Amino acid sequence: MKKLLQFCVLLFSMSSFSQTIGLQTFATGFSSPVAIVNAGDSRLFVVQRGGLIRILNSNGTINATPFLTLTSSTIISGGERGLLGLAFHPNYASNGFFYINYTRAGDGATVIARYSVSTTDANSANASSGQILLTISQPFSNHNGGSLVFGPDGYLYIGMGDGGSGGDPDNNGQNINSLLGKMLRIDVDSGSPYSIPSTNPFAGATPGADEIWATGMRNPWKFSFDRVTGDLWIADVGQNAIEEINKAASTEAGLNYGWRCYEGTAAYNTTGCGAASNYTFPITQYTHASTGGCSLTGGYVYTGTTYPNLQNKYLFADYCSNKIGYISTTGGAITWSTTTFTGNFVSFGEDINGELYIAGITNGTISRIIDTSLSTNDFQRNGLSLYPNPAHNSFTIKNSNFLNLTTLTIYDSMGKRVANQKMDDLELTIVSIDQLTSGLYFVSVEDMNGGSFTSKLVVK
């Protein structure tokens, strides 16, 4: 009776846990990774600032031969320059087109170019297929943006920084005749080398650059579309004090996000600016002073199924604090990871199933983002792990410390025992759960000394 009471208390305390962000190393050995992209299949493509695109397979192995190599005769790299972005055409499976963003050797101009995959090897690009679509001069070496993403409308979106230096000295963010400090949108499926969507805010005879989709950006370092709603999330790096996250429907053309008039919601340099009502302010922001942060890295709305607690959350990170944060897709307060990680995060990635990854530029590591509340500290402390979690037909208990485990019991969320088996293997025990319906369960293992260790299990 005493043991049952203790277990019920444990169930209650575990069920009250909220999601806890953790990292699980997926692959190492990259050199300055700055982007992680999927091509509509199980592979991930990792962009290295120095000019390589490398293929990371679903089992964590890295192909020895890069998918694409750009040399120093094509790009200039280092600092905020280099090969910075990659996007696969929505019809990549049939047309083989992908698009890259890099800073050009010689003058550091931003170049958007299209390449094709090899016709004989799906793991190699045709290195001679490059076609330049757009070139944008850069007055300084920093604030080059770098991301390019296809939206739900099929158009290619391009994030452009304000041209660099500090404080946007040329006021590019508010100059509608400059492509700097903007979100751009082009149609790569018509025109030569592209055409302008008719719904772009300055298209046609309207004064302003045709390619502009939104104005008032400082340095949008990563943006993404919610795969469910189509909403656009833009992380805009601040000047000295405030980092901001913006959210817009994919149909909201012509928004002005305020830079250099405003840094977040605070006035920065309002000389020549209009009323505050002219600008779209962020859905959330944080200050350097309150968080120890310095530079925002945008991520994704989690749309995967492995971690239900993360659904309807937008995840992001800070380069200096080495923490990961999230907010609800409806806004509200930021929740930061309780763990301070390492590696200086510069990019998130989303696989075909909506699961999320993150890249550390200084340690060259790609990690999976996980919800550690699916396990408990006593499991981890004693060298026990349960995977996969969520599970479908079966799961495995790994006993890294070779404890003398005797039995395994599964309880449902009401504390009713639904499965029980002996544990004969010292290291690995495979447990069949074909008989369990979808839901939350608790797995308890006992050792010869009467010890008991419990973990959550999600059955899907």
PDB file of N, CA and C in Angstrom, residues 366-417:
ATOM      1  N   ILE A 366      25.263  19.441 -34.888  1.00  0.00           N
ATOM      2  CA  ILE A 366      23.841  19.492 -35.166  1.00  0.00           C
ATOM      3  C   ILE A 366      23.146  18.635 -34.111  1.00  0.00           C
ATOM      4  N   SER A 367      22.192  19.219 -33.397  1.00  0.00           N
ATOM      5  CA  SER A 367      21.496  18.512 -32.324  1.00  0.00           C
ATOM      6  C   SER A 367      20.007  18.457 -32.598  1.00  0.00           C
ATOM      7  N   ARG A 368      19.385  17.384 -32.136  1.00  0.00           N
ATOM      8  CA  ARG A 368      17.926  17.306 -32.125  1.00  0.00           C
ATOM      9  C   ARG A 368      17.408  18.092 -30.930  1.00  0.00           C
ATOM     10  N   ILE A 369      16.285  18.761 -31.121  1.00  0.00           N
ATOM     11  CA  ILE A 369      15.596  19.393 -29.999  1.00  0.00           C
ATOM     12  C   ILE A 369      14.609  18.387 -29.426  1.00  0.00           C
ATOM     13  N   ILE A 370      14.664  18.174 -28.112  1.00  0.00           N
ATOM     14  CA  ILE A 370      13.807  17.200 -27.469  1.00  0.00           C
ATOM     15  C   ILE A 370      13.092  17.827 -26.280  1.00  0.00           C
ATOM     16  N   ASP A 371      12.067  17.165 -25.824  1.00  0.00           N
ATOM     17  CA  ASP A 371      11.340  17.551 -24.616  1.00  0.00           C
ATOM     18  C   ASP A 371      11.763  16.589 -23.516  1.00  0.00           C
ATOM     19  N   THR A 372      12.600  17.070 -22.611  1.00  0.00           N
ATOM     20  CA  THR A 372      13.157  16.178 -21.596  1.00  0.00           C
ATOM     21  C   THR A 372      12.157  15.814 -20.514  1.00  0.00           C
ATOM     22  N   SER A 373      10.977  16.437 -20.520  1.00  0.00           N
ATOM     23  CA  SER A 373       9.987  16.075 -19.506  1.00  0.00           C
ATOM     24  C   SER A 373       9.380  14.706 -19.779  1.00  0.00           C
ATOM     25  N   LEU A 374       9.729  14.087 -20.937  1.00  0.00           N
ATOM     26  CA  LEU A 374       9.276  12.729 -21.204  1.00  0.00           C
ATOM     27  C   LEU A 374      10.065  11.702 -20.406  1.00  0.00           C
ATOM     28  N   SER A 375      11.107  12.136 -19.730  1.00  0.00           N
ATOM     29  CA  SER A 375      11.834  11.235 -18.830  1.00  0.00           C
ATOM     30  C   SER A 375      12.019  11.937 -17.498  1.00  0.00           C
ATOM     31  N   THR A 376      12.419  11.194 -16.485  1.00  0.00           N
ATOM     32  CA  THR A 376      12.591  11.782 -15.170  1.00  0.00           C
ATOM     33  C   THR A 376      14.044  11.724 -14.750  1.00  0.00           C
ATOM     34  N   ASN A 377      14.383  12.552 -13.763  1.00  0.00           N
ATOM     35  CA  ASN A 377      15.769  12.640 -13.347  1.00  0.00           C
ATOM     36  C   ASN A 377      16.303  11.325 -12.791  1.00  0.00           C
ATOM     37  N   ASP A 378      15.434  10.542 -12.098  1.00  0.00           N
ATOM     38  CA  ASP A 378      15.959   9.316 -11.527  1.00  0.00           C
ATOM     39  C   ASP A 378      16.335   8.306 -12.601  1.00  0.00           C
ATOM     40  N   PHE A 379      15.617   8.300 -13.730  1.00  0.00           N
ATOM     41  CA  PHE A 379      16.002   7.464 -14.859  1.00  0.00           C
ATOM     42  C   PHE A 379      17.388   7.884 -15.357  1.00  0.00           C
ATOM     43  N   GLN A 380      17.547   9.178 -15.618  1.00  0.00           N
ATOM     44  CA  GLN A 380      18.798   9.684 -16.183  1.00  0.00           C
ATOM     45  C   GLN A 380      19.958   9.523 -15.210  1.00  0.00           C
ATOM     46  N   ARG A 381      19.721   9.800 -13.931  1.00  0.00           N
ATOM     47  CA  ARG A 381      20.779   9.703 -12.927  1.00  0.00           C
ATOM     48  C   ARG A 381      21.335   8.292 -12.819  1.00  0.00           C
ATOM     49  N   ASN A 382      20.491   7.309 -13.073  1.00  0.00           N
ATOM     50  CA  ASN A 382      20.902   5.925 -12.908  1.00  0.00           C
ATOM     51  C   ASN A 382      21.289   5.251 -14.216  1.00  0.00           C
ATOM     52  N   GLY A 383      21.532   6.056 -15.249  1.00  0.00           N
ATOM     53  CA  GLY A 383      22.028   5.510 -16.501  1.00  0.00           C
ATOM     54  C   GLY A 383      20.989   4.757 -17.303  1.00  0.00           C
ATOM     55  N   LEU A 384      19.700   5.070 -17.092  1.00  0.00           N
ATOM     56  CA  LEU A 384      18.624   4.406 -17.829  1.00  0.00           C
ATOM     57  C   LEU A 384      18.076   5.342 -18.893  1.00  0.00           C
ATOM     58  N   SER A 385      17.735   4.798 -20.036  1.00  0.00           N
ATOM     59  CA  SER A 385      17.097   5.588 -21.085  1.00  0.00           C
ATOM     60  C   SER A 385      16.021   4.745 -21.748  1.00  0.00           C
ATOM     61  N   LEU A 386      14.985   5.441 -22.220  1.00  0.00           N
ATOM     62  CA  LEU A 386      13.842   4.793 -22.869  1.00  0.00           C
ATOM     63  C   LEU A 386      13.678   5.425 -24.240  1.00  0.00           C
ATOM     64  N   TYR A 387      13.680   4.609 -25.293  1.00  0.00           N
ATOM     65  CA  TYR A 387      13.550   5.154 -26.636  1.00  0.00           C
ATOM     66  C   TYR A 387      12.929   4.124 -27.566  1.00  0.00           C
ATOM     67  N   PRO A 388      12.250   4.553 -28.653  1.00  0.00           N
ATOM     68  CA  PRO A 388      11.852   5.940 -28.912  1.00  0.00           C
ATOM     69  C   PRO A 388      10.740   6.361 -27.960  1.00  0.00           C
ATOM     70  N   ASN A 389      10.557   7.634 -27.822  1.00  0.00           N
ATOM     71  CA  ASN A 389       9.519   8.159 -26.949  1.00  0.00           C
ATOM     72  C   ASN A 389       9.059   9.494 -27.521  1.00  0.00           C
ATOM     73  N   PRO A 390       7.879   9.569 -28.137  1.00  0.00           N
ATOM     74  CA  PRO A 390       6.787   8.607 -28.192  1.00  0.00           C
ATOM     75  C   PRO A 390       7.154   7.323 -28.954  1.00  0.00           C
ATOM     76  N   ALA A 391       6.432   6.253 -28.624  1.00  0.00           N
ATOM     77  CA  ALA A 391       6.644   4.952 -29.245  1.00  0.00           C
ATOM     78  C   ALA A 391       5.335   4.455 -29.841  1.00  0.00           C
ATOM     79  N   HIS A 392       5.448   3.469 -30.736  1.00  0.00           N
ATOM     80  CA  HIS A 392       4.247   2.954 -31.396  1.00  0.00           C
ATOM     81  C   HIS A 392       4.047   1.470 -31.088  1.00  0.00           C
ATOM     82  N   ASN A 393       4.887   0.615 -31.612  1.00  0.00           N
ATOM     83  CA  ASN A 393       4.726  -0.830 -31.412  1.00  0.00           C
ATOM     84  C   ASN A 393       5.576  -1.380 -30.274  1.00  0.00           C
ATOM     85  N   SER A 394       6.710  -0.717 -30.023  1.00  0.00           N
ATOM     86  CA  SER A 394       7.606  -1.198 -28.980  1.00  0.00           C
ATOM     87  C   SER A 394       8.549  -0.083 -28.571  1.00  0.00           C
ATOM     88  N   PHE A 395       9.231  -0.290 -27.443  1.00  0.00           N
ATOM     89  CA  PHE A 395      10.285   0.623 -27.034  1.00  0.00           C
ATOM     90  C   PHE A 395      11.400  -0.195 -26.395  1.00  0.00           C
ATOM     91  N   THR A 396      12.547   0.449 -26.189  1.00  0.00           N
ATOM     92  CA  THR A 396      13.715  -0.213 -25.620  1.00  0.00           C
ATOM     93  C   THR A 396      14.154   0.505 -24.353  1.00  0.00           C
ATOM     94  N   ILE A 397      14.473  -0.265 -23.331  1.00  0.00           N
ATOM     95  CA  ILE A 397      15.116   0.274 -22.132  1.00  0.00           C
ATOM     96  C   ILE A 397      16.602  -0.047 -22.222  1.00  0.00           C
ATOM     97  N   LYS A 398      17.445   0.981 -22.196  1.00  0.00           N
ATOM     98  CA  LYS A 398      18.890   0.786 -22.175  1.00  0.00           C
ATOM     99  C   LYS A 398      19.401   1.001 -20.758  1.00  0.00           C
ATOM    100  N   ASN A 399      20.137   0.036 -20.248  1.00  0.00           N
ATOM    101  CA  ASN A 399      20.643   0.030 -18.876  1.00  0.00           C
ATOM    102  C   ASN A 399      22.156   0.238 -18.906  1.00  0.00           C
ATOM    103  N   SER A 400      22.577   1.482 -19.099  1.00  0.00           N
ATOM    104  CA  SER A 400      23.993   1.791 -19.330  1.00  0.00           C
ATOM    105  C   SER A 400      24.869   1.442 -18.136  1.00  0.00           C
ATOM    106  N   ASN A 401      24.320   1.500 -16.920  1.00  0.00           N
ATOM    107  CA  ASN A 401      25.106   1.224 -15.718  1.00  0.00           C
ATOM    108  C   ASN A 401      25.024  -0.239 -15.274  1.00  0.00           C
ATOM    109  N   PHE A 402      24.339  -1.061 -16.095  1.00  0.00           N
ATOM    110  CA  PHE A 402      24.202  -2.500 -15.806  1.00  0.00           C
ATOM    111  C   PHE A 402      23.658  -2.749 -14.396  1.00  0.00           C
ATOM    112  N   LEU A 403      22.596  -2.014 -14.053  1.00  0.00           N
ATOM    113  CA  LEU A 403      21.923  -2.261 -12.785  1.00  0.00           C
ATOM    114  C   LEU A 403      21.268  -3.646 -12.816  1.00  0.00           C
ATOM    115  N   ASN A 404      21.095  -4.254 -11.675  1.00  0.00           N
ATOM    116  CA  ASN A 404      20.448  -5.569 -11.584  1.00  0.00           C
ATOM    117  C   ASN A 404      18.926  -5.383 -11.563  1.00  0.00           C
ATOM    118  N   LEU A 405      18.386  -5.069 -12.734  1.00  0.00           N
ATOM    119  CA  LEU A 405      16.948  -4.820 -12.846  1.00  0.00           C
ATOM    120  C   LEU A 405      16.194  -6.145 -12.905  1.00  0.00           C
ATOM    121  N   THR A 406      15.021  -6.151 -12.297  1.00  0.00           N
ATOM    122  CA  THR A 406      14.266  -7.402 -12.215  1.00  0.00           C
ATOM    123  C   THR A 406      12.947  -7.362 -12.985  1.00  0.00           C
ATOM    124  N   THR A 407      12.173  -6.320 -12.795  1.00  0.00           N
ATOM    125  CA  THR A 407      10.848  -6.263 -13.439  1.00  0.00           C
ATOM    126  C   THR A 407      10.577  -4.878 -14.005  1.00  0.00           C
ATOM    127  N   LEU A 408       9.694  -4.877 -14.993  1.00  0.00           N
ATOM    128  CA  LEU A 408       9.247  -3.632 -15.628  1.00  0.00           C
ATOM    129  C   LEU A 408       7.723  -3.629 -15.602  1.00  0.00           C
ATOM    130  N   THR A 409       7.156  -2.504 -15.174  1.00  0.00           N
ATOM    131  CA  THR A 409       5.705  -2.380 -15.098  1.00  0.00           C
ATOM    132  C   THR A 409       5.269  -1.099 -15.781  1.00  0.00           C
ATOM    133  N   ILE A 410       4.177  -1.176 -16.530  1.00  0.00           N
ATOM    134  CA  ILE A 410       3.615   0.001 -17.189  1.00  0.00           C
ATOM    135  C   ILE A 410       2.264   0.315 -16.543  1.00  0.00           C
ATOM    136  N   TYR A 411       2.075   1.580 -16.189  1.00  0.00           N
ATOM    137  CA  TYR A 411       0.828   2.049 -15.602  1.00  0.00           C
ATOM    138  C   TYR A 411       0.191   3.070 -16.543  1.00  0.00           C
ATOM    139  N   ASP A 412      -1.131   3.126 -16.559  1.00  0.00           N
ATOM    140  CA  ASP A 412      -1.784   4.184 -17.319  1.00  0.00           C
ATOM    141  C   ASP A 412      -1.831   5.449 -16.471  1.00  0.00           C
ATOM    142  N   SER A 413      -2.421   6.523 -17.017  1.00  0.00           N
ATOM    143  CA  SER A 413      -2.399   7.825 -16.338  1.00  0.00           C
ATOM    144  C   SER A 413      -3.224   7.842 -15.059  1.00  0.00           C
ATOM    145  N   MET A 414      -4.056   6.813 -14.841  1.00  0.00           N
ATOM    146  CA  MET A 414      -4.849   6.715 -13.611  1.00  0.00           C
ATOM    147  C   MET A 414      -4.178   5.832 -12.569  1.00  0.00           C
ATOM    148  N   GLY A 415      -2.987   5.279 -12.904  1.00  0.00           N
ATOM    149  CA  GLY A 415      -2.265   4.443 -11.964  1.00  0.00           C
ATOM    150  C   GLY A 415      -2.598   2.967 -12.052  1.00  0.00           C
ATOM    151  N   LYS A 416      -3.368   2.574 -13.060  1.00  0.00           N
ATOM    152  CA  LYS A 416      -3.722   1.163 -13.230  1.00  0.00           C
ATOM    153  C   LYS A 416      -2.595   0.431 -13.964  1.00  0.00           C
ATOM    154  N   ARG A 417      -2.190  -0.736 -13.448  1.00  0.00           N
ATOM    155  CA  ARG A 417      -1.154  -1.527 -14.107  1.00  0.00           C
ATOM    156  C   ARG A 417      -1.711  -2.146 -15.381  1.00  0.00           C
TER     157      ARG A 417
END
